[in-house]
C-alpha cells in the first residue's frame, strides 16, 4: 500500500485523499503513516487499522499519547524525512 493514494469517507459525507508514506505491523495491528494528498502541508497522521467484521476495515487516527509515541518511533526509523511534533 506504500506510496498509494487512499480515499476516506468523512462523517460529514465528504471525502479526503491521503497518500500512504509507510505502513507497519506492530503486535498484530496494522498502522499507516499518511499525509494529505490534497494539501501541500507537511503534517502527517498515523492511522490504526480496525476490523469491524470480515468485510469492513476502518482506519482511525491514533490519539492515545503512549501509543502515538511508540508508533512514531517506529515510523521515524522507517522514514528519513518525516518529523513528528
PDB file of N, CA and C in Angstrom:
ATOM      1  N   UNK A   1       0.822  -1.194   0.000  1.00  0.00           N
ATOM      2  CA  UNK A   1       0.000   0.000   0.000  1.00  0.00           C
ATOM      3  C   UNK A   1       0.866   1.258   0.000  1.00  0.00           C
ATOM      4  N   UNK A   2       2.121   1.121   0.318  1.00  0.00           N
ATOM      5  CA  UNK A   2       3.045   2.252   0.388  1.00  0.00           C
ATOM      6  C   UNK A   2       3.061   3.033  -0.925  1.00  0.00           C
ATOM      7  N   UNK A   3       3.090   4.379  -0.809  1.00  0.00           N
ATOM      8  CA  UNK A   3       3.099   5.295  -1.946  1.00  0.00           C
ATOM      9  C   UNK A   3       1.853   5.178  -2.817  1.00  0.00           C
ATOM     10  N   UNK A   4       0.736   4.856  -2.200  1.00  0.00           N
ATOM     11  CA  UNK A   4      -0.536   4.849  -2.902  1.00  0.00           C
ATOM     12  C   UNK A   4      -1.424   5.923  -2.296  1.00  0.00           C
ATOM     13  N   UNK A   5      -2.483   6.253  -2.994  1.00  0.00           N
ATOM     14  CA  UNK A   5      -3.445   7.219  -2.500  1.00  0.00           C
ATOM     15  C   UNK A   5      -4.712   6.478  -2.103  1.00  0.00           C
ATOM     16  N   UNK A   6      -5.234   6.809  -0.928  1.00  0.00           N
ATOM     17  CA  UNK A   6      -6.463   6.186  -0.462  1.00  0.00           C
ATOM     18  C   UNK A   6      -7.485   7.269  -0.165  1.00  0.00           C
ATOM     19  N   UNK A   7      -8.737   6.923  -0.302  1.00  0.00           N
ATOM     20  CA  UNK A   7      -9.840   7.851  -0.063  1.00  0.00           C
ATOM     21  C   UNK A   7     -10.573   7.438   1.197  1.00  0.00           C
ATOM     22  N   UNK A   8     -10.843   8.420   2.053  1.00  0.00           N
ATOM     23  CA  UNK A   8     -11.609   8.179   3.262  1.00  0.00           C
ATOM     24  C   UNK A   8     -12.925   8.933   3.187  1.00  0.00           C
ATOM     25  N   UNK A   9     -14.000   8.262   3.561  1.00  0.00           N
ATOM     26  CA  UNK A   9     -15.303   8.900   3.682  1.00  0.00           C
ATOM     27  C   UNK A   9     -15.389   9.523   5.065  1.00  0.00           C
ATOM     28  N   UNK A  10     -15.626  10.829   5.106  1.00  0.00           N
ATOM     29  CA  UNK A  10     -15.704  11.545   6.370  1.00  0.00           C
ATOM     30  C   UNK A  10     -17.124  11.544   6.898  1.00  0.00           C
ATOM     31  N   UNK A  11     -17.270  11.849   8.192  1.00  0.00           N
ATOM     32  CA  UNK A  11     -18.583  11.839   8.835  1.00  0.00           C
ATOM     33  C   UNK A  11     -19.569  12.801   8.196  1.00  0.00           C
ATOM     34  N   UNK A  12     -19.058  13.904   7.609  1.00  0.00           N
ATOM     35  CA  UNK A  12     -19.952  14.902   7.022  1.00  0.00           C
ATOM     36  C   UNK A  12     -20.354  14.559   5.584  1.00  0.00           C
ATOM     37  N   UNK A  13     -19.963  13.370   5.107  1.00  0.00           N
ATOM     38  CA  UNK A  13     -20.318  12.945   3.753  1.00  0.00           C
ATOM     39  C   UNK A  13     -19.289  13.294   2.695  1.00  0.00           C
ATOM     40  N   UNK A  14     -18.288  14.091   3.057  1.00  0.00           N
ATOM     41  CA  UNK A  14     -17.244  14.446   2.092  1.00  0.00           C
ATOM     42  C   UNK A  14     -16.157  13.370   2.083  1.00  0.00           C
ATOM     43  N   UNK A  15     -15.207  13.536   1.193  1.00  0.00           N
ATOM     44  CA  UNK A  15     -14.101  12.594   1.087  1.00  0.00           C
ATOM     45  C   UNK A  15     -12.779  13.316   1.291  1.00  0.00           C
ATOM     46  N   UNK A  16     -11.791  12.590   1.768  1.00  0.00           N
ATOM     47  CA  UNK A  16     -10.437  13.129   1.934  1.00  0.00           C
ATOM     48  C   UNK A  16      -9.459  12.135   1.314  1.00  0.00           C
ATOM     49  N   UNK A  17      -8.503  12.668   0.551  1.00  0.00           N
ATOM     50  CA  UNK A  17      -7.479  11.832  -0.073  1.00  0.00           C
ATOM     51  C   UNK A  17      -6.194  11.900   0.735  1.00  0.00           C
ATOM     52  N   UNK A  18      -5.582  10.740   0.971  1.00  0.00           N
ATOM     53  CA  UNK A  18      -4.332  10.659   1.703  1.00  0.00           C
ATOM     54  C   UNK A  18      -3.341   9.800   0.934  1.00  0.00           C
ATOM     55  N   UNK A  19      -2.080  10.197   0.998  1.00  0.00           N
ATOM     56  CA  UNK A  19      -1.011   9.403   0.411  1.00  0.00           C
ATOM     57  C   UNK A  19      -0.359   8.593   1.526  1.00  0.00           C
ATOM     58  N   UNK A  20      -0.222   7.294   1.316  1.00  0.00           N
ATOM     59  CA  UNK A  20       0.409   6.419   2.296  1.00  0.00           C
ATOM     60  C   UNK A  20       1.919   6.491   2.093  1.00  0.00           C
ATOM     61  N   UNK A  21       2.624   6.976   3.113  1.00  0.00           N
ATOM     62  CA  UNK A  21       4.082   7.082   3.049  1.00  0.00           C
ATOM     63  C   UNK A  21       4.760   5.794   3.501  1.00  0.00           C
ATOM     64  N   UNK A  22       4.144   5.158   4.488  1.00  0.00           N
ATOM     65  CA  UNK A  22       4.746   3.950   5.052  1.00  0.00           C
ATOM     66  C   UNK A  22       3.664   3.188   5.798  1.00  0.00           C
ATOM     67  N   UNK A  23       3.888   1.903   5.974  1.00  0.00           N
ATOM     68  CA  UNK A  23       2.987   1.100   6.790  1.00  0.00           C
ATOM     69  C   UNK A  23       3.814   0.097   7.578  1.00  0.00           C
ATOM     70  N   UNK A  24       3.281  -0.307   8.726  1.00  0.00           N
ATOM     71  CA  UNK A  24       3.971  -1.271   9.568  1.00  0.00           C
ATOM     72  C   UNK A  24       2.947  -2.044  10.376  1.00  0.00           C
ATOM     73  N   UNK A  25       3.353  -3.188  10.862  1.00  0.00           N
ATOM     74  CA  UNK A  25       2.500  -4.009  11.725  1.00  0.00           C
ATOM     75  C   UNK A  25       3.228  -4.192  13.047  1.00  0.00           C
ATOM     76  N   UNK A  26       2.552  -3.846  14.143  1.00  0.00           N
ATOM     77  CA  UNK A  26       3.122  -3.962  15.478  1.00  0.00           C
ATOM     78  C   UNK A  26       2.124  -4.694  16.353  1.00  0.00           C
ATOM     79  N   UNK A  27       2.578  -5.766  16.976  1.00  0.00           N
ATOM     80  CA  UNK A  27       1.707  -6.580  17.835  1.00  0.00           C
ATOM     81  C   UNK A  27       0.422  -6.990  17.132  1.00  0.00           C
ATOM     82  N   UNK A  28       0.525  -7.307  15.850  1.00  0.00           N
ATOM     83  CA  UNK A  28      -0.628  -7.771  15.090  1.00  0.00           C
ATOM     84  C   UNK A  28      -1.558  -6.679  14.603  1.00  0.00           C
ATOM     85  N   UNK A  29      -1.199  -5.412  14.843  1.00  0.00           N
ATOM     86  CA  UNK A  29      -2.041  -4.280  14.424  1.00  0.00           C
ATOM     87  C   UNK A  29      -1.349  -3.538  13.287  1.00  0.00           C
ATOM     88  N   UNK A  30      -2.077  -3.259  12.199  1.00  0.00           N
ATOM     89  CA  UNK A  30      -1.539  -2.502  11.071  1.00  0.00           C
ATOM     90  C   UNK A  30      -1.658  -1.009  11.331  1.00  0.00           C
ATOM     91  N   UNK A  31      -0.594  -0.269  11.006  1.00  0.00           N
ATOM     92  CA  UNK A  31      -0.569   1.183  11.127  1.00  0.00           C
ATOM     93  C   UNK A  31      -0.131   1.781   9.802  1.00  0.00           C
ATOM     94  N   UNK A  32      -0.715   2.932   9.447  1.00  0.00           N
ATOM     95  CA  UNK A  32      -0.341   3.663   8.242  1.00  0.00           C
ATOM     96  C   UNK A  32       0.160   5.043   8.625  1.00  0.00           C
ATOM     97  N   UNK A  33       1.208   5.485   7.964  1.00  0.00           N
ATOM     98  CA  UNK A  33       1.680   6.863   8.068  1.00  0.00           C
ATOM     99  C   UNK A  33       1.219   7.552   6.797  1.00  0.00           C
ATOM    100  N   UNK A  34       0.357   8.559   6.931  1.00  0.00           N
ATOM    101  CA  UNK A  34      -0.240   9.206   5.759  1.00  0.00           C
ATOM    102  C   UNK A  34      -0.089  10.717   5.832  1.00  0.00           C
ATOM    103  N   UNK A  35      -0.130  11.341   4.652  1.00  0.00           N
ATOM    104  CA  UNK A  35      -0.210  12.797   4.532  1.00  0.00           C
ATOM    105  C   UNK A  35      -1.348  13.113   3.574  1.00  0.00           C
ATOM    106  N   UNK A  36      -1.894  14.288   3.696  1.00  0.00           N
ATOM    107  CA  UNK A  36      -2.966  14.700   2.806  1.00  0.00           C
ATOM    108  C   UNK A  36      -2.463  14.778   1.377  1.00  0.00           C
ATOM    109  N   UNK A  37      -3.211  14.186   0.460  1.00  0.00           N
ATOM    110  CA  UNK A  37      -2.854  14.244  -0.956  1.00  0.00           C
ATOM    111  C   UNK A  37      -3.396  15.518  -1.590  1.00  0.00           C
ATOM    112  N   UNK A  38      -4.262  16.233  -0.869  1.00  0.00           N
ATOM    113  CA  UNK A  38      -4.912  17.423  -1.410  1.00  0.00           C
ATOM    114  C   UNK A  38      -4.234  18.709  -0.973  1.00  0.00           C
ATOM    115  N   UNK A  39      -3.629  18.713   0.213  1.00  0.00           N
ATOM    116  CA  UNK A  39      -2.988  19.913   0.744  1.00  0.00           C
ATOM    117  C   UNK A  39      -1.482  19.802   0.577  1.00  0.00           C
ATOM    118  N   UNK A  40      -0.821  20.921   0.578  1.00  0.00           N
ATOM    119  CA  UNK A  40       0.637  20.933   0.498  1.00  0.00           C
ATOM    120  C   UNK A  40       1.267  21.037   1.885  1.00  0.00           C
ATOM    121  N   UNK A  41       0.532  20.573   2.886  1.00  0.00           N
ATOM    122  CA  UNK A  41       1.035  20.629   4.246  1.00  0.00           C
ATOM    123  C   UNK A  41       1.970  19.449   4.497  1.00  0.00           C
ATOM    124  N   UNK A  42       2.872  19.639   5.445  1.00  0.00           N
ATOM    125  CA  UNK A  42       3.808  18.589   5.807  1.00  0.00           C
ATOM    126  C   UNK A  42       3.315  17.770   6.999  1.00  0.00           C
ATOM    127  N   UNK A  43       2.068  17.961   7.381  1.00  0.00           N
ATOM    128  CA  UNK A  43       1.525  17.292   8.554  1.00  0.00           C
ATOM    129  C   UNK A  43       1.175  15.846   8.238  1.00  0.00           C
ATOM    130  N   UNK A  44       1.701  14.929   9.044  1.00  0.00           N
ATOM    131  CA  UNK A  44       1.447  13.505   8.855  1.00  0.00           C
ATOM    132  C   UNK A  44       0.510  12.998   9.943  1.00  0.00           C
ATOM    133  N   UNK A  45      -0.225  11.967   9.612  1.00  0.00           N
ATOM    134  CA  UNK A  45      -1.108  11.305  10.565  1.00  0.00           C
ATOM    135  C   UNK A  45      -0.717   9.840  10.655  1.00  0.00           C
ATOM    136  N   UNK A  46      -0.902   9.268  11.834  1.00  0.00           N
ATOM    137  CA  UNK A  46      -0.747   7.827  11.992  1.00  0.00           C
ATOM    138  C   UNK A  46      -2.131   7.254  12.209  1.00  0.00           C
ATOM    139  N   UNK A  47      -2.486   6.288  11.361  1.00  0.00           N
ATOM    140  CA  UNK A  47      -3.800   5.661  11.423  1.00  0.00           C
ATOM    141  C   UNK A  47      -3.651   4.208  11.829  1.00  0.00           C
ATOM    142  N   UNK A  48      -4.575   3.741  12.663  1.00  0.00           N
ATOM    143  CA  UNK A  48      -4.607   2.346  13.100  1.00  0.00           C
ATOM    144  C   UNK A  48      -5.738   1.635  12.375  1.00  0.00           C
ATOM    145  N   UNK A  49      -5.451   0.446  11.870  1.00  0.00           N
ATOM    146  CA  UNK A  49      -6.465  -0.351  11.179  1.00  0.00           C
ATOM    147  C   UNK A  49      -7.290  -1.120  12.199  1.00  0.00           C
ATOM    148  N   UNK A  50      -8.609  -0.958  12.115  1.00  0.00           N
ATOM    149  CA  UNK A  50      -9.529  -1.707  12.967  1.00  0.00           C
ATOM    150  C   UNK A  50     -10.500  -2.444  12.066  1.00  0.00           C
ATOM    151  N   UNK A  51     -10.648  -3.743  12.295  1.00  0.00           N
ATOM    152  CA  UNK A  51     -11.592  -4.543  11.513  1.00  0.00           C
ATOM    153  C   UNK A  51     -12.933  -4.532  12.219  1.00  0.00           C
ATOM    154  N   UNK A  52     -13.959  -4.081  11.501  1.00  0.00           N
ATOM    155  CA  UNK A  52     -15.304  -4.105  12.058  1.00  0.00           C
ATOM    156  C   UNK A  52     -15.903  -5.502  11.925  1.00  0.00           C
ATOM    157  N   UNK A  53     -15.642  -6.137  10.805  1.00  0.00           N
ATOM    158  CA  UNK A  53     -16.045  -7.515  10.564  1.00  0.00           C
ATOM    159  C   UNK A  53     -15.156  -8.072   9.460  1.00  0.00           C
ATOM    160  N   UNK A  54     -15.498  -9.221   8.916  1.00  0.00           N
ATOM    161  CA  UNK A  54     -14.653  -9.850   7.896  1.00  0.00           C
ATOM    162  C   UNK A  54     -14.492  -9.004   6.641  1.00  0.00           C
ATOM    163  N   UNK A  55     -15.497  -8.195   6.320  1.00  0.00           N
ATOM    164  CA  UNK A  55     -15.500  -7.455   5.061  1.00  0.00           C
ATOM    165  C   UNK A  55     -15.246  -5.966   5.199  1.00  0.00           C
ATOM    166  N   UNK A  56     -15.201  -5.449   6.415  1.00  0.00           N
ATOM    167  CA  UNK A  56     -15.081  -3.994   6.575  1.00  0.00           C
ATOM    168  C   UNK A  56     -13.928  -3.628   7.512  1.00  0.00           C
ATOM    169  N   UNK A  57     -13.054  -2.772   6.987  1.00  0.00           N
ATOM    170  CA  UNK A  57     -11.911  -2.268   7.745  1.00  0.00           C
ATOM    171  C   UNK A  57     -12.026  -0.760   7.825  1.00  0.00           C
ATOM    172  N   UNK A  58     -11.753  -0.207   8.988  1.00  0.00           N
ATOM    173  CA  UNK A  58     -11.724   1.244   9.146  1.00  0.00           C
ATOM    174  C   UNK A  58     -10.343   1.642   9.654  1.00  0.00           C
ATOM    175  N   UNK A  59      -9.950   2.861   9.334  1.00  0.00           N
ATOM    176  CA  UNK A  59      -8.694   3.419   9.822  1.00  0.00           C
ATOM    177  C   UNK A  59      -9.012   4.578  10.740  1.00  0.00           C
ATOM    178  N   UNK A  60      -8.458   4.525  11.939  1.00  0.00           N
ATOM    179  CA  UNK A  60      -8.757   5.511  12.976  1.00  0.00           C
ATOM    180  C   UNK A  60      -7.464   6.214  13.361  1.00  0.00           C
ATOM    181  N   UNK A  61      -7.476   7.561  13.413  1.00  0.00           N
ATOM    182  CA  UNK A  61      -6.262   8.272  13.855  1.00  0.00           C
ATOM    183  C   UNK A  61      -5.870   7.844  15.265  1.00  0.00           C
ATOM    184  N   UNK A  62      -4.583   7.618  15.469  1.00  0.00           N
ATOM    185  CA  UNK A  62      -4.076   7.245  16.784  1.00  0.00           C
ATOM    186  C   UNK A  62      -4.063   8.506  17.638  1.00  0.00           C
ATOM    187  N   UNK A  63      -4.779   8.470  18.749  1.00  0.00           N
ATOM    188  CA  UNK A  63      -4.875   9.636  19.626  1.00  0.00           C
ATOM    189  C   UNK A  63      -4.287   9.382  21.005  1.00  0.00           C
ATOM    190  N   UNK A  64      -4.182   8.116  21.405  1.00  0.00           N
ATOM    191  CA  UNK A  64      -3.600   7.779  22.701  1.00  0.00           C
ATOM    192  C   UNK A  64      -2.123   8.178  22.696  1.00  0.00           C
ATOM    193  N   UNK A  65      -1.721   9.000  23.651  1.00  0.00           N
ATOM    194  CA  UNK A  65      -0.374   9.574  23.657  1.00  0.00           C
ATOM    195  C   UNK A  65       0.720   8.510  23.729  1.00  0.00           C
ATOM    196  N   UNK A  66       0.553   7.493  24.569  1.00  0.00           N
ATOM    197  CA  UNK A  66       1.562   6.443  24.683  1.00  0.00           C
ATOM    198  C   UNK A  66       1.673   5.651  23.376  1.00  0.00           C
ATOM    199  N   UNK A  67       0.544   5.288  22.812  1.00  0.00           N
ATOM    200  CA  UNK A  67       0.548   4.541  21.557  1.00  0.00           C
ATOM    201  C   UNK A  67       1.161   5.389  20.444  1.00  0.00           C
ATOM    202  N   UNK A  68       0.803   6.660  20.394  1.00  0.00           N
ATOM    203  CA  UNK A  68       1.315   7.568  19.369  1.00  0.00           C
ATOM    204  C   UNK A  68       2.835   7.705  19.464  1.00  0.00           C
ATOM    205  N   UNK A  69       3.368   7.860  20.665  1.00  0.00           N
ATOM    206  CA  UNK A  69       4.814   7.981  20.829  1.00  0.00           C
ATOM    207  C   UNK A  69       5.534   6.705  20.395  1.00  0.00           C
ATOM    208  N   UNK A  70       4.984   5.554  20.763  1.00  0.00           N
ATOM    209  CA  UNK A  70       5.626   4.284  20.415  1.00  0.00           C
ATOM    210  C   UNK A  70       5.627   4.063  18.903  1.00  0.00           C
ATOM    211  N   UNK A  71       4.496   4.308  18.248  1.00  0.00           N
ATOM    212  CA  UNK A  71       4.392   4.094  16.807  1.00  0.00           C
ATOM    213  C   UNK A  71       5.219   5.140  16.059  1.00  0.00           C
ATOM    214  N   UNK A  72       5.251   6.367  16.564  1.00  0.00           N
ATOM    215  CA  UNK A  72       6.059   7.425  15.936  1.00  0.00           C
ATOM    216  C   UNK A  72       7.526   7.021  15.877  1.00  0.00           C
ATOM    217  N   UNK A  73       8.038   6.410  16.941  1.00  0.00           N
ATOM    218  CA  UNK A  73       9.433   5.981  16.963  1.00  0.00           C
ATOM    219  C   UNK A  73       9.709   4.961  15.861  1.00  0.00           C
ATOM    220  N   UNK A  74       8.780   4.059  15.655  1.00  0.00           N
ATOM    221  CA  UNK A  74       8.949   3.048  14.606  1.00  0.00           C
ATOM    222  C   UNK A  74       8.962   3.715  13.236  1.00  0.00           C
ATOM    223  N   UNK A  75       8.017   4.618  12.994  1.00  0.00           N
ATOM    224  CA  UNK A  75       7.972   5.293  11.698  1.00  0.00           C
ATOM    225  C   UNK A  75       9.190   6.187  11.477  1.00  0.00           C
ATOM    226  N   UNK A  76       9.728   6.788  12.537  1.00  0.00           N
ATOM    227  CA  UNK A  76      10.934   7.609  12.394  1.00  0.00           C
ATOM    228  C   UNK A  76      12.117   6.775  11.903  1.00  0.00           C
ATOM    229  N   UNK A  77      12.170   5.526  12.321  1.00  0.00           N
ATOM    230  CA  UNK A  77      13.232   4.637  11.852  1.00  0.00           C
ATOM    231  C   UNK A  77      13.020   4.224  10.401  1.00  0.00           C
ATOM    232  N   UNK A  78      11.748   4.136   9.980  1.00  0.00           N
ATOM    233  CA  UNK A  78      11.437   3.682   8.620  1.00  0.00           C
ATOM    234  C   UNK A  78      11.535   4.784   7.582  1.00  0.00           C
ATOM    235  N   UNK A  79      11.272   6.036   7.986  1.00  0.00           N
ATOM    236  CA  UNK A  79      11.216   7.153   7.048  1.00  0.00           C
ATOM    237  C   UNK A  79      12.198   8.231   7.508  1.00  0.00           C
ATOM    238  N   UNK A  80      13.125   8.605   6.624  1.00  0.00           N
ATOM    239  CA  UNK A  80      14.163   9.562   6.984  1.00  0.00           C
ATOM    240  C   UNK A  80      13.682  11.007   7.085  1.00  0.00           C
ATOM    241  N   UNK A  81      12.780  11.420   6.190  1.00  0.00           N
ATOM    242  CA  UNK A  81      12.448  12.842   6.057  1.00  0.00           C
ATOM    243  C   UNK A  81      11.157  13.253   6.752  1.00  0.00           C
ATOM    244  N   UNK A  82      10.718  12.509   7.745  1.00  0.00           N
ATOM    245  CA  UNK A  82       9.496  12.845   8.491  1.00  0.00           C
ATOM    246  C   UNK A  82       9.884  13.240   9.894  1.00  0.00           C
ATOM    247  N   UNK A  83       9.253  14.304  10.401  1.00  0.00           N
ATOM    248  CA  UNK A  83       9.442  14.668  11.803  1.00  0.00           C
ATOM    249  C   UNK A  83       8.086  14.794  12.458  1.00  0.00           C
ATOM    250  N   UNK A  84       8.008  14.345  13.688  1.00  0.00           N
ATOM    251  CA  UNK A  84       6.765  14.410  14.453  1.00  0.00           C
ATOM    252  C   UNK A  84       6.922  15.464  15.516  1.00  0.00           C
ATOM    253  N   UNK A  85       5.872  16.247  15.720  1.00  0.00           N
ATOM    254  CA  UNK A  85       5.926  17.295  16.751  1.00  0.00           C
ATOM    255  C   UNK A  85       5.141  16.877  17.958  1.00  0.00           C
TER     256      UNK A  85
END
